[in-house]
XYZ file of C-alpha atoms in Angstrom:
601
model
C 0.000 0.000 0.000
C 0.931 3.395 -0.083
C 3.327 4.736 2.838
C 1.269 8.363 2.760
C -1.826 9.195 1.815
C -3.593 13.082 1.512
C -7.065 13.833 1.196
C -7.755 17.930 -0.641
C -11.425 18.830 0.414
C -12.138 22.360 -0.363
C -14.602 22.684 2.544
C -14.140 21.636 5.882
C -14.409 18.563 8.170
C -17.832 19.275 9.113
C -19.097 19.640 5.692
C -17.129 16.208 4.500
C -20.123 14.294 2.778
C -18.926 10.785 4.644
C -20.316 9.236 8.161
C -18.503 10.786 10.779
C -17.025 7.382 11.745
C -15.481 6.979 8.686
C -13.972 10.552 8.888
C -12.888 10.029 12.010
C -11.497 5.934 11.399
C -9.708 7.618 8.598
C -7.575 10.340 10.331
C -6.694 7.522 13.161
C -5.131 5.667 10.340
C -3.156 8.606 9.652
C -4.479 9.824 6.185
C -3.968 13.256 6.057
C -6.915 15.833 5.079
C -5.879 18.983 4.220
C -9.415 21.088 4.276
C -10.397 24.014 2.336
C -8.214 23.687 -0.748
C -9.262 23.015 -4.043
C -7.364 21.524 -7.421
C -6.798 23.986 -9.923
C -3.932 22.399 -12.636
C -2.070 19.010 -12.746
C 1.204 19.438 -13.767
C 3.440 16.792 -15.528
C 7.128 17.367 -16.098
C 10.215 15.193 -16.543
C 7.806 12.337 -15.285
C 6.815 14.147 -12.389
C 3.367 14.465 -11.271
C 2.546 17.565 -9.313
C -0.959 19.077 -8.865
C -1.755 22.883 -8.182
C -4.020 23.854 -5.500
C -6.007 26.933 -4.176
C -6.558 27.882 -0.873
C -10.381 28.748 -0.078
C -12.740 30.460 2.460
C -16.220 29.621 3.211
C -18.524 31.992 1.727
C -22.394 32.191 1.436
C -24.635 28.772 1.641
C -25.308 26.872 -1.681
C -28.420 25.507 -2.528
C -27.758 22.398 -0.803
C -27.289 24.329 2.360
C -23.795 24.304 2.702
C -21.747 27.293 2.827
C -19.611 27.912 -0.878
C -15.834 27.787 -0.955
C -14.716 30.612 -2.583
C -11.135 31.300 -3.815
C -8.488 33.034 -1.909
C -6.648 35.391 -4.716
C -2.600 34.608 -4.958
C -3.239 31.595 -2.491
C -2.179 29.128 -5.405
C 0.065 26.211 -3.790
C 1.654 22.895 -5.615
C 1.533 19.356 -4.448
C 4.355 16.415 -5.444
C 2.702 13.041 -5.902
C 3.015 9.711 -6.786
C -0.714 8.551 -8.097
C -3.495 11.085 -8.446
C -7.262 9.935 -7.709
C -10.261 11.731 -8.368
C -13.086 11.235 -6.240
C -15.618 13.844 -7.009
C -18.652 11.647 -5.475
C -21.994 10.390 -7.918
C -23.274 11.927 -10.484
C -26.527 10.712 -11.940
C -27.345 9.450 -15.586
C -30.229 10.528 -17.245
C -30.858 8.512 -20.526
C -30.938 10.959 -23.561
C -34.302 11.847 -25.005
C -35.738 11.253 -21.185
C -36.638 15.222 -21.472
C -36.952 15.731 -17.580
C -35.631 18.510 -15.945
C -31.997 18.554 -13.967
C -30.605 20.875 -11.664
C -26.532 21.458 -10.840
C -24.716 18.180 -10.697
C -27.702 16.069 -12.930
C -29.970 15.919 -10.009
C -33.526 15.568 -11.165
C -35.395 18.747 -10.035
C -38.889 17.333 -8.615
C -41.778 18.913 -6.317
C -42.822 18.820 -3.095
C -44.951 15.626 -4.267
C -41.839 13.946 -5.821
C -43.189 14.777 -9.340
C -40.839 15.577 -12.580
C -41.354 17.797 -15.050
C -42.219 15.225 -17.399
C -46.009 14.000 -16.737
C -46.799 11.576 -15.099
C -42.956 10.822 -13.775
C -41.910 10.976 -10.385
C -38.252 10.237 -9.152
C -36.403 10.275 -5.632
C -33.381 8.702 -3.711
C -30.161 9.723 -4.691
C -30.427 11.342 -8.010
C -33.245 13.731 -6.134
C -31.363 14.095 -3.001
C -28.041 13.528 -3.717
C -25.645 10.537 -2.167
C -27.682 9.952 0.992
C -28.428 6.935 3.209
C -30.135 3.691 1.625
C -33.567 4.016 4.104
C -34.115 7.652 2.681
C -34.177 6.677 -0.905
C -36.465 3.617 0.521
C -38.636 6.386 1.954
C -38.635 8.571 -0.881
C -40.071 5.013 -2.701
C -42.842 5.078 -0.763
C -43.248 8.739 -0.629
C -43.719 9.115 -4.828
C -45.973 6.088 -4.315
C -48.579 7.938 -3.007
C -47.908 10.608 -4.686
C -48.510 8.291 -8.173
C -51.328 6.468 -6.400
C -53.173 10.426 -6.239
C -51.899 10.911 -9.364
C -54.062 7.978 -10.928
C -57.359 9.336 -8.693
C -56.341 7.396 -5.609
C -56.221 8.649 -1.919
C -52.641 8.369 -1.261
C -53.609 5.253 0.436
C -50.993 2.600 -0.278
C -51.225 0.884 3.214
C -51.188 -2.833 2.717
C -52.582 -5.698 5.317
C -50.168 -8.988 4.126
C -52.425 -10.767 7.142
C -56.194 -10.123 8.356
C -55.147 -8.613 11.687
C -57.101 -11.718 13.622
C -54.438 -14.351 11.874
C -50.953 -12.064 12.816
C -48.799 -13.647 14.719
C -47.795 -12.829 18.314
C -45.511 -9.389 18.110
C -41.954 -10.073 19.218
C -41.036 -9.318 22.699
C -40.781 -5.662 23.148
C -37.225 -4.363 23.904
C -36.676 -3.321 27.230
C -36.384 0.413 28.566
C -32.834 1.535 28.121
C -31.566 -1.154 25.866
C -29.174 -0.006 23.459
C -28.426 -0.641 19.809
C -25.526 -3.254 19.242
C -21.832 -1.786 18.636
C -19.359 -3.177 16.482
C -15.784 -3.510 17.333
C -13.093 -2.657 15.136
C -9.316 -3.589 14.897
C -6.772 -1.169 16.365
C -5.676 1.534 13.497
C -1.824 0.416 13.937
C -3.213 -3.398 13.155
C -5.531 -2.362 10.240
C -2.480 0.068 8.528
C -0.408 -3.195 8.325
C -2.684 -5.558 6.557
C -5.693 -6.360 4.568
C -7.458 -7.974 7.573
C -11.388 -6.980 7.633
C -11.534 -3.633 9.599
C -15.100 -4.548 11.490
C -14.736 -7.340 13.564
C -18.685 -7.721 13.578
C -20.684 -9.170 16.753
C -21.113 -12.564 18.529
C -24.058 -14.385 17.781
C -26.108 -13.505 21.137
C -25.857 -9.338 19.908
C -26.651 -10.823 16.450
C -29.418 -12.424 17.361
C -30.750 -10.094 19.281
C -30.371 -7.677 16.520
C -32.174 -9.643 14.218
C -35.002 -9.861 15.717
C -36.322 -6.213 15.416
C -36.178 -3.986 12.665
C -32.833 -2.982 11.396
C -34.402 0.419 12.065
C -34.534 3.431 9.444
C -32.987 6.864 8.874
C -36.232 7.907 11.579
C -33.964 6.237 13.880
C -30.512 5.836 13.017
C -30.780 9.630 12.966
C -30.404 9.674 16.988
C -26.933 7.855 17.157
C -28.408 5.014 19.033
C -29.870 7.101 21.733
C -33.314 6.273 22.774
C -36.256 8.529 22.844
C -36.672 9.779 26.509
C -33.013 11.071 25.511
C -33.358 13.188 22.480
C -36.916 14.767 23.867
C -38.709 12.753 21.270
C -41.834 14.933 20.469
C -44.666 11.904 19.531
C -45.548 13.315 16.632
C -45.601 9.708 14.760
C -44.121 11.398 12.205
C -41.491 8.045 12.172
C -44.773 6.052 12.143
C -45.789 7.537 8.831
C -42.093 7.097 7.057
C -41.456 3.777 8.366
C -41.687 1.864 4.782
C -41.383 -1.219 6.445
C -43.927 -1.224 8.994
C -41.733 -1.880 11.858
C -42.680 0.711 13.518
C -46.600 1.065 14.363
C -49.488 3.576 15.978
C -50.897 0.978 19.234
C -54.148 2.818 18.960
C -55.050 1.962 15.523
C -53.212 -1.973 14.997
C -55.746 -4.416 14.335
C -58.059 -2.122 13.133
C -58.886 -2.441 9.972
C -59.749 -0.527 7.798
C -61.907 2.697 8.242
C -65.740 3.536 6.781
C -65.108 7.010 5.885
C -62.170 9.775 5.745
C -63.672 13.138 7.034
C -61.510 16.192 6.344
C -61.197 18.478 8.714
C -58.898 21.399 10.433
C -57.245 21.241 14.080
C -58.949 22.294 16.990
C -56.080 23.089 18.669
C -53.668 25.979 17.861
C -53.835 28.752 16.051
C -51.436 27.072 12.813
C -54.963 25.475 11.214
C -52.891 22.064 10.654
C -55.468 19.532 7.651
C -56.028 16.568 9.096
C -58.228 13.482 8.042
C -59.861 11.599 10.602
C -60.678 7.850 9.923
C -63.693 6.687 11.466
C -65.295 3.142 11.455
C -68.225 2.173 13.680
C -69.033 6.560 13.539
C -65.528 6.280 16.191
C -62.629 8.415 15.306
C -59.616 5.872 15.437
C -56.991 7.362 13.433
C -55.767 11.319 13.003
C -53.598 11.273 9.724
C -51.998 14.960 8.814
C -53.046 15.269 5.596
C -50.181 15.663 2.707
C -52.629 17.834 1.040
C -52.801 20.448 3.907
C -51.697 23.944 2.684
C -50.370 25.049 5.964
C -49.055 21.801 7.593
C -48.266 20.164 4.326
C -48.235 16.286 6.009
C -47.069 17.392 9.514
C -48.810 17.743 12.428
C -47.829 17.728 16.489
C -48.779 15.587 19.055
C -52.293 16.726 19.863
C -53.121 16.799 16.437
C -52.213 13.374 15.718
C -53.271 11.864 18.824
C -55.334 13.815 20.973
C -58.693 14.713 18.917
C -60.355 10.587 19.352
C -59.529 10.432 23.127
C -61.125 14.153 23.579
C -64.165 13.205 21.345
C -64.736 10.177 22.712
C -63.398 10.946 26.339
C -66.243 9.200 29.214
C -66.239 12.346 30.965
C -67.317 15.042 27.743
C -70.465 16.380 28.388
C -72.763 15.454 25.224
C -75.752 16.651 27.018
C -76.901 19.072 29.142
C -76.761 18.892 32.816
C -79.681 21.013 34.889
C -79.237 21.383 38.850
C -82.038 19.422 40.717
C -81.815 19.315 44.493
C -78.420 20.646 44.493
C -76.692 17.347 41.690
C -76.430 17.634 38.223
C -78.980 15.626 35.561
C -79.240 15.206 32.186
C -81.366 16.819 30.366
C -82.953 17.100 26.662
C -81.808 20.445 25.064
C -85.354 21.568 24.906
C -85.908 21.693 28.422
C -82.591 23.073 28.945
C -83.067 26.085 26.258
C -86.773 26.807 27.736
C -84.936 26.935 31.352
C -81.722 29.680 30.117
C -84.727 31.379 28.433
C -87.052 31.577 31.594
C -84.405 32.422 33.890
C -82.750 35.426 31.716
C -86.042 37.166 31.669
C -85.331 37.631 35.659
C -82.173 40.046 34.767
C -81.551 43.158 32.894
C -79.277 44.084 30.214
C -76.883 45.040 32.061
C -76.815 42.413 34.728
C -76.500 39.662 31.710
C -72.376 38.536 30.627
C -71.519 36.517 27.208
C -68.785 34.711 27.133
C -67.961 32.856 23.798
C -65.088 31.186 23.143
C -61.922 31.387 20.360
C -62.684 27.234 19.957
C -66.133 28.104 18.432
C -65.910 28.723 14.823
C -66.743 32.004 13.066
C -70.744 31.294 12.544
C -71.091 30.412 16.429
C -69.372 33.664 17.625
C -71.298 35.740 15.516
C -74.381 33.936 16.418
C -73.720 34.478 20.136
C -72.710 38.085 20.462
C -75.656 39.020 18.196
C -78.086 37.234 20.400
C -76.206 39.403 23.345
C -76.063 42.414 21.524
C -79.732 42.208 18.979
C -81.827 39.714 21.769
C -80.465 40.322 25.173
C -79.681 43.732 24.719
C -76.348 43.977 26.216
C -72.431 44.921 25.329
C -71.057 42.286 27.790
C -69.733 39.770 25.337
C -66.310 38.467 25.674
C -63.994 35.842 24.939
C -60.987 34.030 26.899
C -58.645 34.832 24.597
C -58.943 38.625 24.169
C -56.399 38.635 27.505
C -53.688 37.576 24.990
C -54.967 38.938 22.098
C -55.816 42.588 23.001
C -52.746 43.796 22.677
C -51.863 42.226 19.742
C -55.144 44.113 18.309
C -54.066 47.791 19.795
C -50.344 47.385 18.793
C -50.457 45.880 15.340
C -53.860 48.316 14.546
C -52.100 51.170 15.318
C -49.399 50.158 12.882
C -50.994 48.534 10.196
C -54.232 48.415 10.222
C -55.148 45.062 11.517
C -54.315 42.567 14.248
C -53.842 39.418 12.203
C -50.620 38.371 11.001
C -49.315 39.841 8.350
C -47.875 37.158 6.494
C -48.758 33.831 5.835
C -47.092 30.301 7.801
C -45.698 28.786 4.539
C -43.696 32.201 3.876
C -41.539 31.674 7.343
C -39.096 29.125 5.935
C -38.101 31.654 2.951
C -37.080 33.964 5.410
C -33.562 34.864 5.406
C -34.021 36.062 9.326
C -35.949 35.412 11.431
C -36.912 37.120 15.210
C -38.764 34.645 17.889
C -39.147 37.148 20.670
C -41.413 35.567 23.431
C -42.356 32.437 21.463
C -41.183 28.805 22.418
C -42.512 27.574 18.767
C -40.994 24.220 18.841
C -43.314 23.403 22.123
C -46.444 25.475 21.270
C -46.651 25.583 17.523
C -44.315 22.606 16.384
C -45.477 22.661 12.835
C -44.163 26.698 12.691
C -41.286 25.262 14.270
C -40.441 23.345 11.284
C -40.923 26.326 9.048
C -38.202 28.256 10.872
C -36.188 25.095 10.827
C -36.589 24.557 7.462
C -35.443 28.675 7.204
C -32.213 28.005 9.048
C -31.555 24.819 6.753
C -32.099 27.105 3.768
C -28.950 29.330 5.060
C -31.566 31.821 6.729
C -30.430 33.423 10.157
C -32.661 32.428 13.667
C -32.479 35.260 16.157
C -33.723 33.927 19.405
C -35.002 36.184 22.415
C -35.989 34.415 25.594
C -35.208 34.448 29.176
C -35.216 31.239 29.004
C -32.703 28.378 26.915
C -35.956 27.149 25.071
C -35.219 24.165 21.961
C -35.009 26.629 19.496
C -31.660 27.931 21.100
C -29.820 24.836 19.561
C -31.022 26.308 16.009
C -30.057 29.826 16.659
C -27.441 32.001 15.136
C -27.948 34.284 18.293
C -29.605 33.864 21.567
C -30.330 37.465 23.311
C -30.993 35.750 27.071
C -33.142 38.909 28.119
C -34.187 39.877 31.996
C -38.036 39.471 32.253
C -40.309 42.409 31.015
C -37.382 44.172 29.164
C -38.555 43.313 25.867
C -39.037 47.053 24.648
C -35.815 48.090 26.065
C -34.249 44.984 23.811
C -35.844 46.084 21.098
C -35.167 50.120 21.086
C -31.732 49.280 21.900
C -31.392 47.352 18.687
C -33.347 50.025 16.677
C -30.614 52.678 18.232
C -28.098 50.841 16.448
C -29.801 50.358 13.485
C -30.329 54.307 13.366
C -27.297 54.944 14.259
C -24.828 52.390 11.967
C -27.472 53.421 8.945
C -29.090 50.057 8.954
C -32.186 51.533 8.369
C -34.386 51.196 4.914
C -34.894 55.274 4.406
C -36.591 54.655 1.019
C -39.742 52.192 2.776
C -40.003 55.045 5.517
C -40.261 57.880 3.729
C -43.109 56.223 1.861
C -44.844 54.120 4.075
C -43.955 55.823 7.674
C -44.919 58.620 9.718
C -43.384 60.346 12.802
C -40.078 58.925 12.114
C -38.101 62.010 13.713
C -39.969 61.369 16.870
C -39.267 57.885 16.697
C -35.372 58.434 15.757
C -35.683 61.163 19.176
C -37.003 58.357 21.527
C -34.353 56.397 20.780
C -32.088 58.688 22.406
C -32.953 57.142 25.825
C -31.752 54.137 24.800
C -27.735 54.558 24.576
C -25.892 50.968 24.787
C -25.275 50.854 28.444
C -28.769 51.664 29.858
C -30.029 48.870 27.787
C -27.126 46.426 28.757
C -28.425 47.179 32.426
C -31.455 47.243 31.832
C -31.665 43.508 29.872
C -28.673 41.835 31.598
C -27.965 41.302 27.513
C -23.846 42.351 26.912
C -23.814 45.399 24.303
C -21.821 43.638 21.571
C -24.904 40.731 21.247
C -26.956 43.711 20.803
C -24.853 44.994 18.310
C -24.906 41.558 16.449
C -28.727 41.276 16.585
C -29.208 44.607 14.838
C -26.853 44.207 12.329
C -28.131 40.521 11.263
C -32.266 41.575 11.484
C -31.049 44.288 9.292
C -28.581 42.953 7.072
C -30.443 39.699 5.828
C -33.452 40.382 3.887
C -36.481 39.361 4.033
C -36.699 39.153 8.109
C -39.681 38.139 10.021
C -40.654 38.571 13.769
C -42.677 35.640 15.947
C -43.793 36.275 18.478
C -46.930 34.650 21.354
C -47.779 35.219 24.743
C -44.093 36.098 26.038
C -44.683 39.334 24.377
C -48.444 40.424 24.975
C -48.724 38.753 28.480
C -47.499 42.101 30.066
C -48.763 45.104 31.329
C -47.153 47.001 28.649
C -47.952 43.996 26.183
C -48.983 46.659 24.075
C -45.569 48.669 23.697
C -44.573 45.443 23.184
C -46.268 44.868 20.436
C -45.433 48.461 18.681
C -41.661 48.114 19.312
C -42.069 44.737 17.148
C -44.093 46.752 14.418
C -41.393 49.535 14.712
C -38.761 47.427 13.985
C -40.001 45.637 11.057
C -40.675 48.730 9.184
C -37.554 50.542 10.613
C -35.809 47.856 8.359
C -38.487 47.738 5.626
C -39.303 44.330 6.585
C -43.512 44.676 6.032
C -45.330 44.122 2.395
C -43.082 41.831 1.572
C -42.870 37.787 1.148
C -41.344 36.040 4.097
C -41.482 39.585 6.344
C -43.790 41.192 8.674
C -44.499 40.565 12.293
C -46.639 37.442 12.931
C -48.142 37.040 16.464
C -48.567 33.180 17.005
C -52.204 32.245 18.610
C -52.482 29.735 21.462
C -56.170 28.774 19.979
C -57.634 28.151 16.973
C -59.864 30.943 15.904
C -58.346 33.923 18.092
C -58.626 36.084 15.279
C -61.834 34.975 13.990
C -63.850 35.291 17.528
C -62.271 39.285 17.616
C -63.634 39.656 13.790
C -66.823 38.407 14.615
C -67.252 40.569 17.424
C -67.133 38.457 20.590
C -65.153 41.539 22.547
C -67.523 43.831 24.797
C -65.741 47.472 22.705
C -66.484 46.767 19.557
């Protein structure tokens, strides 16, 4: 073999496109990687092989999400060698005349539902996704299956029972708590330089046994390097469930099943997101949530409520499904006639004013309306309110002030375009997890993740910055990075002198808010101000998140307007992928305050 071996990569180790192990097996054996240079001439002379090299910097992110080398002028370097082997990685073929569409490097260029631009072609695995592990291209299989199986007037469906669920045979034992995946041993790197011996020494037959008798497991899986799911906060989406192509891995509450009467489509009941879901029902029982591919918002995706916690609400022993009157101090059931002739009897005993509404941001559009006009037209009465107008109301007098409404002012499937993004007062990943996946997919994409919260939530481990804020200083975080905005000219003067008014007494309030007050003010060090500012303002389009962190204060509305101010201080409204998008803990928030469930409107 050769006595010394060098590796040129013209990124750097953590963007090698091998297994860690391997990297890392490799360097032990003492092959030598020299990182972030790039071949630029080979060079033969007087039987001499030489190659010519450039030195190279990491520049912006590539489409594949990986940051570009770039060139280092005059940086130019040459290499003696013996043998010279290019290893530039795969490269799919695409037969001539085939007449689909390919992207940088031959890979097929395919939408969201796996489909070419050919009709009535779909492709994945590695010539969609590039050199990737064997279960994803297995995944992406069944993926464009139901994508085809749509295609052809089908329901996606392409679940299939190999046994009537009465014949299966008895599930293997299941593993217990804490048991780990088997490890393989390998020989020592000063044995394996010296010989052709096999490198893995494999397992003994118990571990191999034991091993083959579950699932080899998928990417779903493998993903967590062998850790189990208590350890890597496993969320119970059943998101795994769904891209197991195998099987292996199973929903309890639906095995044995069979399959369903009817597939009702329907929308969340939970957050504010609006997640499609279609809920399989057999004997009129709910007994299966599926997200629903189709869904514009949540596009297949949903959390663990969604998936799992609609049947056992519906069908809970304790929901009320009638009405309850109190007789001799206990509650009976009623019929809703005598029910509606009692409310009706007993509200003639009270006046106007003496009479309170109180709808709710769970009831859809028609029933809000419904009930504050019956206050309002029949009763008489202003005192009509809703449970979630304590969160909402500022939301309403900040973002009205500013722009006219109190809704968001962009739409969920714009966040992951975003090239910043602000979540001030939000933990997303815990309360909306499918808008988590949006900014995730933003920060994949290259985009920036600006993170301010007292408190070290998930989205931390995603963030280019973390501004770890006291408490109730959320305006003083904000002004301060508006002061340096102002001050470094940061600012977009062409958006607010067009779409802005009282700027010059905006740019004067800022004067209060010099570095050092707002370092002691925040407990946030001056120079992660400084960064904040500069990368909300220096990567456009930026959008601002925020929920109840913000508007649960008693200045939730200055909260609110130093959001506003910011986004158009940088020009950041009107846009795609901008704006500032409060994030609602229920599902119609918006809707109950348009229909008129609050007691000033």
């Amino acid at each position: 073999g050769a006595r010394r071996v060098t590796i040129f990569y013209r990124r750097t180790k953590n963007e090698m496109p091998a297994q860690p192990e391997e990297v890392e097996q490799a360097l032990e054996e003492g092959v030598e990687v020299i990182f972030l240079v790039a071949p630029s001439k080979i060079l033969t002379e007087d039987g001499s092989l030489k190659l010519e090299l450039i030195r190279m910097e990491l520049g912006e992110p590539d489409s594949s999400g990986r940051r570009r080398p770039v060139p280092i002028k005059g940086s130019e370097f040459t290499a003696e060698l013996d043998t010279l082997i290019a290893a530039i990685g795969e490269r799919p073929e695409v037969p001539a005349g085939f007449h689909v569409e390919v992207g940088r490097g031959n890979i097929l260029n395919v939408n969201e539902d796996l489909s070419t631009s050919r009709e009535g072609v779909f492709a994945g695995g590695d010539c969609v996704s590039g050199p990737a592990l064997v279960i994803n291209a297995i995944a992406a299989g069944r993926e464009a299956a139901q994508s085809i199986d749509r295609y052809l007037g089908g329901r996606g469906d392409i679940t299939e029972y190999l046994v009537p669920a009465g014949e299966a045979m008895e599930w293997l034992e299941e593993v217990p708590t804490g048991e780990r995946l088997a490890t393989i041993s390998y020989l020592a790197p000063q044995t394996r330089i010296d010989g052709l011996s096999e490198v893995e020494q494999g397992m003994n037959r118990e571990s191999a046994v034991a091993e083959a008798q579950r699932c080899l497991q998928c990417h779903a899986i493998a993903s967590l390097g062998g850790q189990t799911l208590r350890e890597v906060d496993c969320k119970f989406c059943g998101a795994c469930v769904d891209s197991c192509p195998t099987g292996a891995l199973a929903d309890l509450a639906t095995r044995g099943l069979g399959q369903p009467d009817r597939v009702v489509t329907t929308i969340c009941p939970y957050c504010g997101v609006g997640c499609q879901l279609k809920l399989e029902v057999k004997d009129e029982r709910i007994v299966a949530s599926i997200p629903d591919p189709d869904g514009a918002v949540n596009h297949g995706q949903a959390c663990v409520k969604g998936r799992f916690g609609i049947a056992e609400f519906v069908h809970h022993p304790e929901r009320l499904t009638s009405p309850l009157i109190r007789k001799n101090g206990e509650l009976k059931e009623a019929s809703w006639d005598e029910a509606l002739e009692l409310v009706a009897e007993e509200l003639k005993h009270y006046t106007p004013q003496e009479v309170g509404v109180i709808t709710s941001a769970k009831c859809t559009n028609e029933e809000n309306y419904v009930m504050q006009k019956f206050a309002r037209a029949v009763l008489g009465t202003n005192n009509v309110d809703h449970c979630a107008r304590l969160c909402h109301a500022p939301t309403v007098a900040g973002l009205v002030q500013s722009f006219g409404s109190g809704a968001m002012t962009n739409s969920i499937n714009e966040i992951g375009d975003a090239a910043c993004i602000l979540a001030i007062g939000t933990n997303t990943t815990e309360d909306h997890p499918v808008i988590g996946l949006e900014m995730k997919r933003a920060v994949n994409n290259g985009g920036k993740l600006i993170v301010a919260n007292p408190r070290e939530i998930d989205l931390c481990r995603f963030a280019s910055l973390w501004l770890q804020h006291k408490p109730g200083t959320d305006v003083a975080l904000l002004m301060g990075m508006m002061r340096v905005i102002v001050d470094e000219g940061l600012l977009d003067s062409a958006f607010i002198k067009e779409r802005c008014e009282n700027f010059d007494t905006f740019r004067e309030s800022l004067k209060e808010f010099d570095l050092d007050s707002v370092e002691k003010i925040t407990n946030v060090p001056q120079y992660k101000i400084v960064e904040g500012a500069r990368m909300f303002a220096g990567n456009s389009p930026a959008t601002i998140l925020y929920s109840m962190g913000i508007t649960q204060h008693s200045h939730g509305t200055d909260n609110v307007l130093a959001t506003a101010n910011l986004a158009m201080l940088t020009g950041n409204m009107g846009k795609p992928s901008t704006g500032v998008n409060p994030l609602r803990g229920q599902n119609n928030v918006q809707g109950a305050c348009d229909m008129g469930a609050l007691p000033n409107v």
